[in-house]
Amino acid sequence: TFTYQDLSSEFCVPLTRTDNIPNTYTNMCKYHAAHCPTSNIPMMLLNPQPYHVPNGMSTGKFSDGMVYGVVHRTDNNHKKEMVVYGWSAHQLKEEMNYIKDVRATLEKVRKKMYGEYGEMKRKIQQLTNELTITNVEKESLERHMQVQASALDSFSEMNSSLTSASIELQKTLVDVSLENTDIRDQIRNLKHTHEQSMEKLKEKQKQLETAQVENQLLKLKVECSQEANADVMREMTRRLYSQYEDKLKQEEQKHIAEKETLIAETNRLLKAIEEANKKMQITETSIQEKDKRIGELDQFIQRMEETEMEKKDSLEIMSGDKNVGSQHLEEVAAGLRERIKHLDDMVHCQQKKVKLMVEEWHHLLFHFLLR
């Protein structure tokens, strides 16, 4: 049976698998292709007819595992002869593998070319982005030079506001220190009253212990004298027991009342301590804010010094007459820096004082709670 047909512009190649065909050429079929008048390509397949071996070829046997093709020559010299060619399966596989390798290499070359084009395009885009960034930075530097002129005017106003804020901070610290001294005195008074109440409670406990001992002695006496005068002893013990219970209830009520007063006093003092702690926290936050503002001012002064140095260099190149103004600005900046440093030292000292007061307050509260 015919399995493959290759069409070209000059001739038709019918391929025949000859594994199970008879051994003679007479059983082969041939294709007769009608040629298209425009493209000279075989277009239609006619009915197979018996094929006669040309030029006196013998009708031998085909070898197994071969692929044969019949070539119809169209030139005038051979007078439309038919020629049979054979190929082994190994040769066909090698040709197919070669075609696959060629296609793979072509695909790799295509990918490499497209990759290099994309890299060049990306580099061009990166260079354009860098140019735009440099233009933007240039504009921002020009705007910054314009802003620095107005910043010098606002610096004096900020300095005056900082001095007023430092004065207010010192006032608040003095008020907090006075409140802390009052709280310390109240805690000492509370400790003294607590110690006195504890001594009273110890005395009451001793009295209760003596009363219990007396009660036990009375019980022993009652047990010894029950046989002699049971009724009298019962009455006496009943009276003594009732008196003892009354005294015990009175002492318990006094103890409860004193305990409630102590608890109320401690709650009041704890509330006062909490309020003082809140005030201390508020002052600490205000101190931190002032420290932050001082740091920002210091950074601003450093930036101003750098800009002044740059301006000084540029002005020295242009003319030497303007050195006096730059020196004056440097002296003003140095004076402002010293003032800010002095204020910073004052704030740190106040912070240390506040921390010491808070630690002392916590120490007193801890000892009070332990007692």
XYZ file of C-alpha atoms in Angstrom:
371
model
C 0.000 0.000 0.000
C 1.170 3.580 -0.723
C 1.726 5.561 2.499
C 3.376 8.875 1.530
C 3.419 11.192 -1.479
C 5.856 14.097 -1.948
C 4.752 16.783 -4.443
C 7.194 19.183 -6.134
C 7.176 21.478 -9.100
C 9.004 19.025 -11.389
C 8.035 15.472 -10.451
C 5.885 13.301 -8.161
C 7.505 10.918 -5.587
C 5.206 8.161 -4.332
C 6.804 6.274 -1.399
C 5.856 2.626 -0.847
C 6.335 0.499 2.286
C 7.376 -2.928 1.069
C 7.291 -5.053 4.214
C 4.289 -7.177 3.200
C 3.991 -6.713 -0.602
C 4.621 -9.494 -3.192
C 8.079 -9.989 -4.654
C 7.369 -8.846 -8.209
C 7.148 -5.415 -9.774
C 3.902 -6.395 -11.473
C 1.929 -5.982 -8.206
C 3.055 -2.350 -7.698
C 0.688 0.525 -8.459
C 1.683 3.748 -10.016
C 0.397 7.228 -9.611
C -0.313 9.377 -12.558
C -0.511 13.026 -11.585
C -2.301 15.625 -13.581
C -0.222 18.803 -13.651
C -1.707 22.193 -12.924
C -1.243 24.548 -15.881
C -0.180 27.472 -13.690
C 2.110 26.080 -10.970
C 3.286 22.814 -12.607
C 2.483 20.959 -9.300
C 0.725 17.536 -9.296
C -2.792 18.089 -7.987
C -4.900 14.923 -8.412
C -4.390 11.233 -7.837
C -5.551 8.808 -10.546
C -6.461 5.158 -10.238
C -3.445 2.863 -9.804
C -2.437 0.753 -12.839
C 0.053 -2.076 -13.297
C 3.557 -0.794 -13.784
C 5.985 -2.168 -16.379
C 9.663 -2.158 -15.463
C 11.516 -0.059 -18.043
C 14.849 -0.682 -19.767
C 14.795 -4.400 -19.280
C 15.144 -4.410 -15.480
C 14.598 -7.728 -13.774
C 11.712 -8.246 -11.379
C 13.764 -9.033 -8.286
C 12.750 -9.020 -4.632
C 12.528 -5.875 -2.492
C 14.530 -5.900 0.723
C 12.572 -5.650 3.968
C 12.729 -2.438 6.078
C 13.300 -0.159 3.044
C 11.284 2.799 1.755
C 11.039 3.037 -2.049
C 10.068 5.994 -4.219
C 9.135 6.071 -7.888
C 10.403 9.169 -9.762
C 8.637 10.200 -12.953
C 11.155 12.021 -15.157
C 9.696 14.863 -17.191
C 12.618 15.795 -19.454
C 12.596 14.986 -23.201
C 15.766 12.883 -23.172
C 14.404 10.080 -20.995
C 10.961 9.993 -22.594
C 8.962 9.973 -19.353
C 10.730 7.026 -17.773
C 9.989 5.872 -14.207
C 12.963 5.362 -11.827
C 12.714 3.547 -8.474
C 14.888 4.735 -5.534
C 15.240 3.119 -2.101
C 16.170 4.561 1.331
C 16.795 2.796 4.603
C 14.897 3.730 7.770
C 18.182 4.725 9.495
C 18.966 7.260 6.755
C 15.497 8.789 7.040
C 15.850 9.061 10.849
C 19.237 10.791 10.521
C 17.780 13.291 8.049
C 14.837 13.999 10.364
C 17.187 14.510 13.360
C 19.345 16.863 11.291
C 16.276 18.915 10.356
C 15.252 19.091 14.052
C 18.760 20.275 15.094
C 18.721 22.994 12.433
C 15.318 24.205 13.626
C 16.498 24.269 17.286
C 19.613 26.310 16.445
C 17.539 28.763 14.405
C 15.155 29.187 17.357
C 18.089 29.850 19.732
C 19.539 32.473 17.356
C 16.131 34.177 17.115
C 15.743 34.300 20.922
C 19.268 35.686 21.371
C 18.645 38.453 18.827
C 15.370 39.470 20.495
C 17.045 39.395 23.979
C 19.877 41.735 22.887
C 17.346 44.134 21.345
C 15.322 44.225 24.603
C 18.485 44.890 26.676
C 19.461 47.835 24.442
C 15.942 49.227 24.684
C 16.011 48.919 28.503
C 19.382 50.737 28.747
C 18.096 53.589 26.569
C 15.019 53.921 28.812
C 17.250 53.948 31.918
C 19.422 56.732 30.486
C 16.342 58.848 29.697
C 15.054 58.339 33.256
C 18.421 59.422 34.714
C 18.392 62.579 32.575
C 14.910 63.498 33.827
C 15.992 62.856 37.446
C 19.033 65.135 37.087
C 16.847 67.910 35.671
C 14.424 67.588 38.599
C 17.301 67.660 41.118
C 18.682 70.802 39.482
C 15.314 72.542 39.808
C 14.977 71.439 43.456
C 18.437 72.854 44.283
C 17.463 76.199 42.766
C 14.277 76.261 44.842
C 16.293 75.339 47.960
C 18.595 78.328 47.479
C 15.539 80.582 47.310
C 14.020 79.062 50.471
C 17.166 79.548 52.578
C 16.846 83.332 52.369
C 13.437 83.209 54.054
C 14.654 80.590 56.583
C 17.126 83.076 58.111
C 14.253 85.437 58.923
C 12.172 82.722 60.580
C 15.116 81.523 62.668
C 15.031 84.532 65.023
C 11.300 84.002 65.668
C 11.912 80.339 66.492
C 14.681 81.312 68.930
C 12.391 83.701 70.835
C 9.630 81.084 71.037
C 12.171 78.551 72.335
C 13.282 80.854 75.157
C 9.676 81.481 76.246
C 8.952 77.749 76.130
C 12.019 76.988 78.293
C 10.821 79.539 80.896
C 7.374 77.908 81.000
C 9.017 74.502 81.359
C 11.032 75.675 84.353
C 7.852 77.002 85.984
C 6.072 73.671 85.505
C 9.064 71.801 86.956
C 9.002 74.014 90.062
C 5.264 73.360 90.518
C 5.783 69.614 90.152
C 8.602 69.624 92.719
C 6.346 71.448 95.233
C 3.536 68.954 94.661
C 5.972 66.088 95.161
C 7.111 67.504 98.524
C 3.461 67.711 99.659
C 2.854 64.104 98.585
C 6.010 63.002 100.433
C 4.772 64.646 103.657
C 1.361 62.983 103.301
C 3.004 59.574 102.816
C 5.101 60.077 105.964
C 2.003 61.029 107.976
C 0.194 57.992 106.626
C 3.108 55.756 107.649
C 3.038 57.225 111.168
C -0.732 56.678 111.543
C -0.394 53.154 110.166
C 2.310 52.314 112.705
C 0.158 53.671 115.547
C -2.856 51.635 114.417
C -0.692 48.503 114.169
C 0.514 49.040 117.750
C -3.100 49.422 118.925
C -4.070 46.225 117.141
C -1.209 44.366 118.814
C -2.389 45.596 122.225
C -5.947 44.456 121.455
C -4.672 41.047 120.392
C -2.769 40.742 123.677
C -5.948 41.633 125.608
C -7.885 39.024 123.637
C -5.249 36.399 124.419
C -5.408 37.213 128.150
C -9.211 37.029 128.036
C -9.012 33.635 126.343
C -6.622 32.397 129.052
C -8.981 33.658 131.760
C -11.871 31.948 130.021
C -10.004 28.662 129.976
C -9.206 29.014 133.692
C -12.857 29.730 134.419
C -13.867 26.667 132.444
C -11.477 24.538 134.492
C -12.855 25.992 137.731
C -16.403 25.332 136.543
C -15.552 21.743 135.702
C -13.983 21.229 139.152
C -16.876 22.742 141.074
C -19.770 21.368 138.992
C -20.672 18.728 141.549
C -20.790 21.220 144.446
C -22.654 24.156 142.932
C -23.613 23.424 139.313
C -26.376 25.991 138.989
C -24.334 28.902 140.372
C -21.339 28.046 138.236
C -23.477 27.804 135.112
C -24.920 31.229 135.748
C -21.482 32.721 136.390
C -19.997 31.132 133.317
C -22.928 32.308 131.240
C -22.438 35.866 132.420
C -18.712 35.749 131.907
C -19.122 34.263 128.460
C -21.692 36.906 127.461
C -19.410 39.655 128.757
C -16.509 38.137 126.877
C -18.562 37.975 123.659
C -19.665 41.594 124.046
C -16.106 42.768 124.544
C -14.958 40.688 121.595
C -17.649 42.157 119.319
C -16.774 45.686 120.411
C -13.098 45.121 119.724
C -13.881 43.587 116.324
C -16.078 46.539 115.392
C -13.355 48.980 116.425
C -10.810 46.992 114.449
C -13.072 47.011 111.348
C -13.697 50.759 111.654
C -9.985 51.513 111.973
C -9.257 49.234 109.043
C -11.863 50.985 106.878
C -10.459 54.404 107.753
C -6.948 53.231 106.886
C -8.163 51.799 103.563
C -9.980 55.040 102.701
C -6.879 57.073 103.573
C -4.652 54.811 101.478
C -7.062 55.039 98.517
C -7.072 58.810 98.775
C -3.300 58.937 98.843
C -3.047 56.482 95.942
C -5.342 58.689 93.864
C -3.207 61.697 94.714
C -0.097 59.723 93.757
C -1.680 58.699 90.441
C -2.551 62.302 89.667
C 0.993 63.365 90.483
C 2.315 60.564 88.279
C 0.123 61.743 85.398
C 1.435 65.267 85.832
C 4.989 63.918 85.842
C 4.292 62.022 82.615
C 2.863 65.172 81.030
C 5.965 67.126 82.020
C 8.209 64.349 80.700
C 6.396 64.378 77.334
C 6.715 68.162 77.177
C 10.429 67.843 77.965
C 10.824 65.265 75.203
C 9.042 67.557 72.761
C 11.327 70.426 73.728
C 14.361 68.144 73.272
C 13.079 67.192 69.853
C 12.627 70.833 68.891
C 16.123 71.629 70.160
C 17.557 68.786 68.055
C 15.691 70.044 65.001
C 17.042 73.537 65.584
C 20.568 72.164 65.942
C 20.220 70.292 62.647
C 18.819 73.419 61.034
C 21.792 75.430 62.282
C 24.197 72.832 60.905
C 22.491 72.990 57.517
C 22.612 76.768 57.632
C 26.331 76.640 58.439
C 26.967 74.357 55.482
C 25.032 76.629 53.145
C 26.830 79.670 54.570
C 30.195 77.994 53.968
C 29.194 77.257 50.374
C 28.016 80.836 49.903
C 31.222 82.081 51.494
C 33.363 80.111 49.025
C 31.331 81.396 46.080
C 31.479 84.979 47.345
C 35.257 84.789 47.905
C 35.668 83.768 44.274
C 33.462 86.649 43.065
C 34.818 89.415 45.321
C 36.706 89.799 48.571
C 34.700 92.742 49.921
C 31.823 90.650 51.308
C 33.865 88.666 53.862
C 32.713 90.912 56.710
C 29.032 89.929 56.287
C 29.774 86.191 56.240
C 31.938 86.494 59.383
C 29.108 88.322 61.130
C 26.671 85.541 60.180
C 29.103 82.909 61.465
C 29.423 84.759 64.795
C 25.625 84.986 65.089
C 25.282 81.270 64.322
C 27.963 80.399 66.928
C 26.171 82.509 69.566
C 22.857 80.829 68.786
C 24.500 77.416 68.986
C 25.923 78.201 72.429
C 22.521 79.389 73.653
C 20.845 76.214 72.390
C 23.539 74.095 74.046
C 22.964 75.953 77.332
C 19.199 75.353 77.084
C 19.803 71.687 76.291
C 21.997 71.328 79.408
C 19.297 72.980 81.528
C 16.632 70.601 80.184
C 18.836 67.566 80.873
C 19.412 68.729 84.458
C 15.668 69.159 84.980
C 15.068 65.676 83.550
C 17.580 64.174 85.979
C 15.870 65.935 88.902
C 12.457 64.658 87.806
C 13.771 61.100 87.440
C 15.307 61.201 90.934
C 12.026 62.453 92.405
C 10.061 59.712 90.632
C 12.472 57.015 91.836
C 12.222 58.310 95.431
C 8.426 58.335 95.199
C 8.368 54.739 93.917
C 10.732 53.685 96.730
C 8.489 55.203 99.410
C 5.377 53.666 97.875
C 7.033 50.242 97.744
C 7.998 50.363 101.448
C 4.526 51.554 102.365
C 2.866 48.681 100.514
C 5.225 46.167 102.130
C 4.273 47.366 105.606
